[in-house]
Amino acid sequence: MADLRIYNVVILGLGFLFIFTAFTTCGNIEQTIVKSLDNDTFTGSGYHSLGIIYGIFSFSNLLAPTVVAIIGPQFTMFFSGILYSGYVAVFITPSTWSFYFTSVLIGIGAAMLWTAQGHFLVENSDASTINRNTGMFWALLQCSMLFGNLYIYFDWNGRIEISDRSRKTIFIGLLVTSVLGTLSFLALRKTLPPEEEMLNEEEGQPLLSSRMMLCVVIVGLELSFYSGVYGTCIGATTEFGAAAKGLIGISGIVLGIGEIVGGGVFGLVCKNNRFRRTSVVFLGMVVHFVAFYLIYLNIPDDAPVLSVSYLFPSISIALLCSFLLGLGDSCFNTQLYSILGRVYAEQSAPAFAIFKFIQSIFAAVAFFYSGYLLLTWQLLIMVTLGFTGTLCFFMVERIQNFSIDLQQEY
């Protein structure tokens, strides 16, 4: 049974690896693609599309647990993968209406996909394996940052504009990759509930405490920043010269390496105990603050809107910041998944739906303001909420530990 659960976690991670190789690469480059389109009739915005996706994603989470309960997590993920593939396919022959229409569809699909993923991951874990399985899944998922971005670097390096032929080639490849990931969900196998019971909702927190919700806010803001904004900032920095567009891909690769390192170290190596979880979250906050400060010094303040920084922009510093963004993000996500999986094992679908609901709301808000606010203000918002969210995580962890201690006494 244990081997079957590990098999399911690996297949789940591989499916997400393929789908998000396509979607993450797409999100990282779509604003650059939109600006390069030789099409007077296309009036879409990559930032607005991502904002729509995460806005629809937010409210679709309200229905996602019901869908997962009716058709099961496996087929929910399969049908969601089809919607992801449809969004990628739009860029082969883009039009404004299909661009925004599929943005709505993928928002719905994302809510179903992530709620089903959280439910399925908890189904295949127990109290002793939730941290390991979370780390394993997270490391596989974040490998999606490598392959598409590597192709972007080699194909786009030295280019000022992206040709139609280059665009079609990359998106046909991404479409095939997304379809393979969708089909892999059919290889998942049904398992019996784990023998070792985990904490249930009554033994943990109400769904979800206000402090836990605030912990998720910073994850949503950072999701929008590293997945859509920072790559565009690098590509818009004229001091990087002809290499700027290619650096979007390298930045995504380095960010993915940071995510993989974090998932491996903090998910697979660290034991699931009280000290380590709060320490990892604190490390994530410090790493992000260092990254934000270096970005503030290195990247022009108007890069997200148009394209002079305090330092002469350095490619090395820009890529170091990419790594730190990925490492810090993995610190927050692996520990949030771990605590959700332990506390809400009996209500995993609603818990993960609410988690994604809050995350996607703030990601949508951030995508909409990214095209208007200068970089300094975006960084200041993330620093302020990042500090607050870390404090809230400490409070949630302390309350949970106190609850466990009381149960052990009685």
PDB file of C-alpha atoms in Angstrom, residues 179-395:
ATOM      1  CA  VAL A 179      -1.703  17.068 -23.194  1.00  0.00           C
ATOM      2  CA  LEU A 180       0.839  14.476 -21.994  1.00  0.00           C
ATOM      3  CA  GLY A 181       0.468  15.758 -18.446  1.00  0.00           C
ATOM      4  CA  THR A 182      -3.317  15.577 -18.698  1.00  0.00           C
ATOM      5  CA  LEU A 183      -3.225  11.979 -19.925  1.00  0.00           C
ATOM      6  CA  SER A 184      -0.876  10.958 -17.090  1.00  0.00           C
ATOM      7  CA  PHE A 185      -3.687  11.525 -14.549  1.00  0.00           C
ATOM      8  CA  LEU A 186      -5.414   8.468 -16.023  1.00  0.00           C
ATOM      9  CA  ALA A 187      -2.541   6.359 -14.649  1.00  0.00           C
ATOM     10  CA  LEU A 188      -3.362   7.234 -11.002  1.00  0.00           C
ATOM     11  CA  ARG A 189      -4.616   4.356  -8.851  1.00  0.00           C
ATOM     12  CA  LYS A 190      -7.236   4.216  -6.102  1.00  0.00           C
ATOM     13  CA  THR A 191      -5.921   3.617  -2.581  1.00  0.00           C
ATOM     14  CA  LEU A 192      -7.525   2.770   0.738  1.00  0.00           C
ATOM     15  CA  PRO A 193      -7.460   5.386   3.528  1.00  0.00           C
ATOM     16  CA  PRO A 194      -4.140   5.366   5.417  1.00  0.00           C
ATOM     17  CA  GLU A 195      -4.093   3.205   8.532  1.00  0.00           C
ATOM     18  CA  GLU A 196      -2.415   5.913  10.600  1.00  0.00           C
ATOM     19  CA  GLU A 197      -5.021   8.563  11.230  1.00  0.00           C
ATOM     20  CA  MET A 198      -4.070  12.180  10.912  1.00  0.00           C
ATOM     21  CA  LEU A 199      -5.553  15.107  12.776  1.00  0.00           C
ATOM     22  CA  ASN A 200      -9.108  15.874  11.772  1.00  0.00           C
ATOM     23  CA  GLU A 201     -10.796  19.238  11.556  1.00  0.00           C
ATOM     24  CA  GLU A 202     -12.256  19.131  15.068  1.00  0.00           C
ATOM     25  CA  GLU A 203      -8.803  18.441  16.498  1.00  0.00           C
ATOM     26  CA  GLY A 204      -7.297  21.323  14.604  1.00  0.00           C
ATOM     27  CA  GLN A 205      -8.489  24.751  13.558  1.00  0.00           C
ATOM     28  CA  PRO A 206     -11.798  26.045  12.188  1.00  0.00           C
ATOM     29  CA  LEU A 207     -11.814  26.164   8.361  1.00  0.00           C
ATOM     30  CA  LEU A 208      -9.781  28.392   7.996  1.00  0.00           C
ATOM     31  CA  SER A 209      -8.630  30.697  10.800  1.00  0.00           C
ATOM     32  CA  SER A 210      -8.097  34.367   9.983  1.00  0.00           C
ATOM     33  CA  ARG A 211      -4.424  33.997  10.870  1.00  0.00           C
ATOM     34  CA  MET A 212      -4.041  31.108   8.446  1.00  0.00           C
ATOM     35  CA  MET A 213      -5.721  33.190   5.748  1.00  0.00           C
ATOM     36  CA  LEU A 214      -3.227  36.006   6.237  1.00  0.00           C
ATOM     37  CA  CYS A 215      -0.403  33.496   5.841  1.00  0.00           C
ATOM     38  CA  VAL A 216      -1.713  32.706   2.371  1.00  0.00           C
ATOM     39  CA  VAL A 217      -1.915  36.353   1.242  1.00  0.00           C
ATOM     40  CA  ILE A 218       1.833  36.740   0.744  1.00  0.00           C
ATOM     41  CA  VAL A 219       1.922  33.469  -1.263  1.00  0.00           C
ATOM     42  CA  GLY A 220      -0.645  34.926  -3.685  1.00  0.00           C
ATOM     43  CA  LEU A 221       1.219  38.216  -4.132  1.00  0.00           C
ATOM     44  CA  GLU A 222       4.532  36.473  -4.685  1.00  0.00           C
ATOM     45  CA  LEU A 223       2.931  34.057  -7.152  1.00  0.00           C
ATOM     46  CA  SER A 224       1.978  36.960  -9.402  1.00  0.00           C
ATOM     47  CA  PHE A 225       5.353  38.641  -8.963  1.00  0.00           C
ATOM     48  CA  TYR A 226       7.636  35.752  -9.818  1.00  0.00           C
ATOM     49  CA  SER A 227       5.357  34.115 -12.413  1.00  0.00           C
ATOM     50  CA  GLY A 228       4.532  37.175 -14.511  1.00  0.00           C
ATOM     51  CA  VAL A 229       6.052  40.424 -13.315  1.00  0.00           C
ATOM     52  CA  TYR A 230       9.725  39.774 -12.580  1.00  0.00           C
ATOM     53  CA  GLY A 231      10.461  38.088 -15.915  1.00  0.00           C
ATOM     54  CA  THR A 232       8.831  41.003 -17.745  1.00  0.00           C
ATOM     55  CA  CYS A 233      10.929  43.432 -15.674  1.00  0.00           C
ATOM     56  CA  ILE A 234      14.118  41.680 -16.756  1.00  0.00           C
ATOM     57  CA  GLY A 235      13.011  41.611 -20.398  1.00  0.00           C
ATOM     58  CA  ALA A 236      12.203  45.350 -20.261  1.00  0.00           C
ATOM     59  CA  THR A 237      15.578  46.366 -18.769  1.00  0.00           C
ATOM     60  CA  THR A 238      17.316  47.999 -21.719  1.00  0.00           C
ATOM     61  CA  GLU A 239      20.730  47.890 -20.007  1.00  0.00           C
ATOM     62  CA  PHE A 240      20.750  44.108 -20.514  1.00  0.00           C
ATOM     63  CA  GLY A 241      20.862  44.763 -24.264  1.00  0.00           C
ATOM     64  CA  ALA A 242      20.084  42.070 -26.806  1.00  0.00           C
ATOM     65  CA  ALA A 243      20.264  39.375 -24.104  1.00  0.00           C
ATOM     66  CA  ALA A 244      17.258  40.782 -22.211  1.00  0.00           C
ATOM     67  CA  LYS A 245      14.578  38.632 -23.876  1.00  0.00           C
ATOM     68  CA  GLY A 246      16.624  35.453 -23.490  1.00  0.00           C
ATOM     69  CA  LEU A 247      17.196  36.248 -19.831  1.00  0.00           C
ATOM     70  CA  ILE A 248      13.451  35.794 -19.221  1.00  0.00           C
ATOM     71  CA  GLY A 249      13.968  32.068 -19.807  1.00  0.00           C
ATOM     72  CA  ILE A 250      17.158  31.858 -17.731  1.00  0.00           C
ATOM     73  CA  SER A 251      15.438  33.721 -14.886  1.00  0.00           C
ATOM     74  CA  GLY A 252      12.612  31.155 -14.937  1.00  0.00           C
ATOM     75  CA  ILE A 253      15.128  28.292 -14.865  1.00  0.00           C
ATOM     76  CA  VAL A 254      17.070  29.732 -11.932  1.00  0.00           C
ATOM     77  CA  LEU A 255      13.822  30.461 -10.072  1.00  0.00           C
ATOM     78  CA  GLY A 256      12.789  26.855 -10.645  1.00  0.00           C
ATOM     79  CA  ILE A 257      16.125  25.619  -9.273  1.00  0.00           C
ATOM     80  CA  GLY A 258      15.440  27.637  -6.121  1.00  0.00           C
ATOM     81  CA  GLU A 259      11.991  26.041  -5.840  1.00  0.00           C
ATOM     82  CA  ILE A 260      13.404  22.536  -6.353  1.00  0.00           C
ATOM     83  CA  VAL A 261      16.176  23.050  -3.786  1.00  0.00           C
ATOM     84  CA  GLY A 262      13.657  24.360  -1.276  1.00  0.00           C
ATOM     85  CA  GLY A 263      11.185  21.540  -1.927  1.00  0.00           C
ATOM     86  CA  GLY A 264      13.907  18.921  -1.599  1.00  0.00           C
ATOM     87  CA  VAL A 265      15.604  20.306   1.503  1.00  0.00           C
ATOM     88  CA  PHE A 266      12.601  21.534   3.469  1.00  0.00           C
ATOM     89  CA  GLY A 267      10.115  18.906   2.333  1.00  0.00           C
ATOM     90  CA  LEU A 268      12.176  15.727   2.076  1.00  0.00           C
ATOM     91  CA  VAL A 269      15.073  16.256   4.466  1.00  0.00           C
ATOM     92  CA  CYS A 270      13.552  18.200   7.368  1.00  0.00           C
ATOM     93  CA  LYS A 271      11.472  16.201   9.798  1.00  0.00           C
ATOM     94  CA  ASN A 272       7.916  17.299  10.392  1.00  0.00           C
ATOM     95  CA  ASN A 273       8.316  18.912  13.824  1.00  0.00           C
ATOM     96  CA  ARG A 274       7.465  22.211  15.443  1.00  0.00           C
ATOM     97  CA  PHE A 275      10.883  23.821  15.429  1.00  0.00           C
ATOM     98  CA  ARG A 276      11.722  23.107  11.824  1.00  0.00           C
ATOM     99  CA  ARG A 277       8.438  24.362  10.353  1.00  0.00           C
ATOM    100  CA  THR A 278       8.599  27.815  11.932  1.00  0.00           C
ATOM    101  CA  SER A 279      12.317  28.033  11.187  1.00  0.00           C
ATOM    102  CA  VAL A 280      11.749  27.291   7.496  1.00  0.00           C
ATOM    103  CA  VAL A 281       9.034  29.957   7.237  1.00  0.00           C
ATOM    104  CA  PHE A 282      11.281  32.502   8.983  1.00  0.00           C
ATOM    105  CA  LEU A 283      14.094  31.630   6.557  1.00  0.00           C
ATOM    106  CA  GLY A 284      11.681  32.138   3.654  1.00  0.00           C
ATOM    107  CA  MET A 285      10.827  35.633   4.907  1.00  0.00           C
ATOM    108  CA  VAL A 286      14.506  36.610   5.266  1.00  0.00           C
ATOM    109  CA  VAL A 287      15.407  35.203   1.841  1.00  0.00           C
ATOM    110  CA  HIS A 288      12.560  37.122   0.209  1.00  0.00           C
ATOM    111  CA  PHE A 289      13.471  40.370   1.945  1.00  0.00           C
ATOM    112  CA  VAL A 290      17.045  40.058   0.656  1.00  0.00           C
ATOM    113  CA  ALA A 291      15.712  39.362  -2.855  1.00  0.00           C
ATOM    114  CA  PHE A 292      13.323  42.347  -2.756  1.00  0.00           C
ATOM    115  CA  TYR A 293      16.100  44.692  -1.618  1.00  0.00           C
ATOM    116  CA  LEU A 294      18.457  43.533  -4.383  1.00  0.00           C
ATOM    117  CA  ILE A 295      15.680  43.858  -6.984  1.00  0.00           C
ATOM    118  CA  TYR A 296      14.979  47.382  -5.710  1.00  0.00           C
ATOM    119  CA  LEU A 297      18.643  48.299  -6.266  1.00  0.00           C
ATOM    120  CA  ASN A 298      19.189  46.407  -9.519  1.00  0.00           C
ATOM    121  CA  ILE A 299      16.033  46.718 -11.657  1.00  0.00           C
ATOM    122  CA  PRO A 300      14.718  50.056 -13.052  1.00  0.00           C
ATOM    123  CA  ASP A 301      11.761  51.324 -11.072  1.00  0.00           C
ATOM    124  CA  ASP A 302       9.483  51.626 -14.120  1.00  0.00           C
ATOM    125  CA  ALA A 303      10.353  48.258 -15.713  1.00  0.00           C
ATOM    126  CA  PRO A 304       6.948  46.641 -15.187  1.00  0.00           C
ATOM    127  CA  VAL A 305       5.203  49.610 -16.816  1.00  0.00           C
ATOM    128  CA  LEU A 306       7.757  50.859 -19.351  1.00  0.00           C
ATOM    129  CA  SER A 307      11.452  50.183 -19.139  1.00  0.00           C
ATOM    130  CA  VAL A 308      17.093  54.181 -13.641  1.00  0.00           C
ATOM    131  CA  SER A 309      18.018  51.758 -11.019  1.00  0.00           C
ATOM    132  CA  TYR A 310      20.298  52.650  -8.094  1.00  0.00           C
ATOM    133  CA  LEU A 311      22.946  50.266  -9.399  1.00  0.00           C
ATOM    134  CA  PHE A 312      23.862  49.636 -13.015  1.00  0.00           C
ATOM    135  CA  PRO A 313      21.679  46.576 -13.755  1.00  0.00           C
ATOM    136  CA  SER A 314      23.627  43.369 -13.299  1.00  0.00           C
ATOM    137  CA  ILE A 315      22.620  40.078 -14.898  1.00  0.00           C
ATOM    138  CA  SER A 316      24.269  38.133 -12.058  1.00  0.00           C
ATOM    139  CA  ILE A 317      22.290  39.984  -9.377  1.00  0.00           C
ATOM    140  CA  ALA A 318      19.068  39.608 -11.387  1.00  0.00           C
ATOM    141  CA  LEU A 319      19.534  35.821 -11.597  1.00  0.00           C
ATOM    142  CA  LEU A 320      20.528  35.606  -7.923  1.00  0.00           C
ATOM    143  CA  CYS A 321      17.231  37.312  -7.098  1.00  0.00           C
ATOM    144  CA  SER A 322      15.402  34.746  -9.232  1.00  0.00           C
ATOM    145  CA  PHE A 323      16.965  31.939  -7.197  1.00  0.00           C
ATOM    146  CA  LEU A 324      16.104  33.646  -3.905  1.00  0.00           C
ATOM    147  CA  LEU A 325      12.495  34.232  -5.009  1.00  0.00           C
ATOM    148  CA  GLY A 326      12.120  30.521  -5.797  1.00  0.00           C
ATOM    149  CA  LEU A 327      13.818  29.383  -2.587  1.00  0.00           C
ATOM    150  CA  GLY A 328      11.707  31.677  -0.411  1.00  0.00           C
ATOM    151  CA  ASP A 329       8.482  30.681  -2.159  1.00  0.00           C
ATOM    152  CA  SER A 330       9.195  26.989  -1.572  1.00  0.00           C
ATOM    153  CA  CYS A 331       9.782  27.704   2.131  1.00  0.00           C
ATOM    154  CA  PHE A 332       6.284  29.134   2.488  1.00  0.00           C
ATOM    155  CA  ASN A 333       4.453  26.670   0.254  1.00  0.00           C
ATOM    156  CA  THR A 334       5.895  23.396   1.553  1.00  0.00           C
ATOM    157  CA  GLN A 335       5.154  24.354   5.148  1.00  0.00           C
ATOM    158  CA  LEU A 336       1.643  25.638   4.377  1.00  0.00           C
ATOM    159  CA  TYR A 337       0.841  22.397   2.533  1.00  0.00           C
ATOM    160  CA  SER A 338       2.257  20.411   5.431  1.00  0.00           C
ATOM    161  CA  ILE A 339       0.207  22.130   8.123  1.00  0.00           C
ATOM    162  CA  LEU A 340      -2.965  22.038   5.996  1.00  0.00           C
ATOM    163  CA  GLY A 341      -2.504  18.327   5.323  1.00  0.00           C
ATOM    164  CA  ARG A 342      -2.044  17.546   9.014  1.00  0.00           C
ATOM    165  CA  VAL A 343      -4.758  19.747  10.488  1.00  0.00           C
ATOM    166  CA  TYR A 344      -7.477  19.326   7.852  1.00  0.00           C
ATOM    167  CA  ALA A 345      -7.030  15.711   6.764  1.00  0.00           C
ATOM    168  CA  GLU A 346     -10.756  14.994   7.168  1.00  0.00           C
ATOM    169  CA  GLN A 347     -11.757  18.179   5.298  1.00  0.00           C
ATOM    170  CA  SER A 348      -8.893  18.375   2.813  1.00  0.00           C
ATOM    171  CA  ALA A 349     -10.914  19.416  -0.259  1.00  0.00           C
ATOM    172  CA  PRO A 350     -12.630  22.427   1.402  1.00  0.00           C
ATOM    173  CA  ALA A 351      -9.399  23.415   3.173  1.00  0.00           C
ATOM    174  CA  PHE A 352      -7.324  23.445   0.005  1.00  0.00           C
ATOM    175  CA  ALA A 353     -10.149  25.179  -1.874  1.00  0.00           C
ATOM    176  CA  ILE A 354     -10.165  28.012   0.662  1.00  0.00           C
ATOM    177  CA  PHE A 355      -6.362  28.125   0.558  1.00  0.00           C
ATOM    178  CA  LYS A 356      -6.414  28.527  -3.227  1.00  0.00           C
ATOM    179  CA  PHE A 357      -9.366  30.929  -3.026  1.00  0.00           C
ATOM    180  CA  ILE A 358      -7.400  33.400  -0.904  1.00  0.00           C
ATOM    181  CA  GLN A 359      -4.160  32.874  -2.810  1.00  0.00           C
ATOM    182  CA  SER A 360      -5.762  33.447  -6.195  1.00  0.00           C
ATOM    183  CA  ILE A 361      -7.704  36.543  -5.096  1.00  0.00           C
ATOM    184  CA  PHE A 362      -4.522  38.311  -4.107  1.00  0.00           C
ATOM    185  CA  ALA A 363      -2.665  37.004  -7.164  1.00  0.00           C
ATOM    186  CA  ALA A 364      -5.429  38.481  -9.357  1.00  0.00           C
ATOM    187  CA  VAL A 365      -5.268  41.820  -7.542  1.00  0.00           C
ATOM    188  CA  ALA A 366      -1.493  41.879  -7.911  1.00  0.00           C
ATOM    189  CA  PHE A 367      -1.639  41.105 -11.642  1.00  0.00           C
ATOM    190  CA  PHE A 368      -4.078  43.967 -12.206  1.00  0.00           C
ATOM    191  CA  TYR A 369      -2.019  46.547 -10.312  1.00  0.00           C
ATOM    192  CA  SER A 370       1.315  45.296 -11.751  1.00  0.00           C
ATOM    193  CA  GLY A 371       0.812  47.194 -14.998  1.00  0.00           C
ATOM    194  CA  TYR A 372       0.268  50.483 -13.164  1.00  0.00           C
ATOM    195  CA  LEU A 373       2.328  50.553  -9.958  1.00  0.00           C
ATOM    196  CA  LEU A 374       6.046  51.220 -10.048  1.00  0.00           C
ATOM    197  CA  LEU A 375       8.287  48.380  -8.941  1.00  0.00           C
ATOM    198  CA  THR A 376       9.163  50.081  -5.626  1.00  0.00           C
ATOM    199  CA  TRP A 377       5.547  50.104  -4.481  1.00  0.00           C
ATOM    200  CA  GLN A 378       5.018  46.472  -5.483  1.00  0.00           C
ATOM    201  CA  LEU A 379       8.063  45.439  -3.452  1.00  0.00           C
ATOM    202  CA  LEU A 380       6.933  47.518  -0.463  1.00  0.00           C
ATOM    203  CA  ILE A 381       3.516  45.832  -0.483  1.00  0.00           C
ATOM    204  CA  MET A 382       5.124  42.367  -0.485  1.00  0.00           C
ATOM    205  CA  VAL A 383       7.567  43.245   2.301  1.00  0.00           C
ATOM    206  CA  THR A 384       4.784  44.577   4.538  1.00  0.00           C
ATOM    207  CA  LEU A 385       2.424  41.653   3.989  1.00  0.00           C
ATOM    208  CA  GLY A 386       5.284  39.148   4.049  1.00  0.00           C
ATOM    209  CA  PHE A 387       6.272  40.213   7.556  1.00  0.00           C
ATOM    210  CA  THR A 388       2.644  40.149   8.721  1.00  0.00           C
ATOM    211  CA  GLY A 389       2.006  36.754   7.136  1.00  0.00           C
ATOM    212  CA  THR A 390       5.083  35.241   8.798  1.00  0.00           C
ATOM    213  CA  LEU A 391       3.939  36.465  12.223  1.00  0.00           C
ATOM    214  CA  CYS A 392       0.516  34.945  11.578  1.00  0.00           C
ATOM    215  CA  PHE A 393       2.098  31.592  10.675  1.00  0.00           C
ATOM    216  CA  PHE A 394       3.975  31.597  13.975  1.00  0.00           C
ATOM    217  CA  MET A 395       0.699  32.258  15.813  1.00  0.00           C
TER     218      MET A 395
END
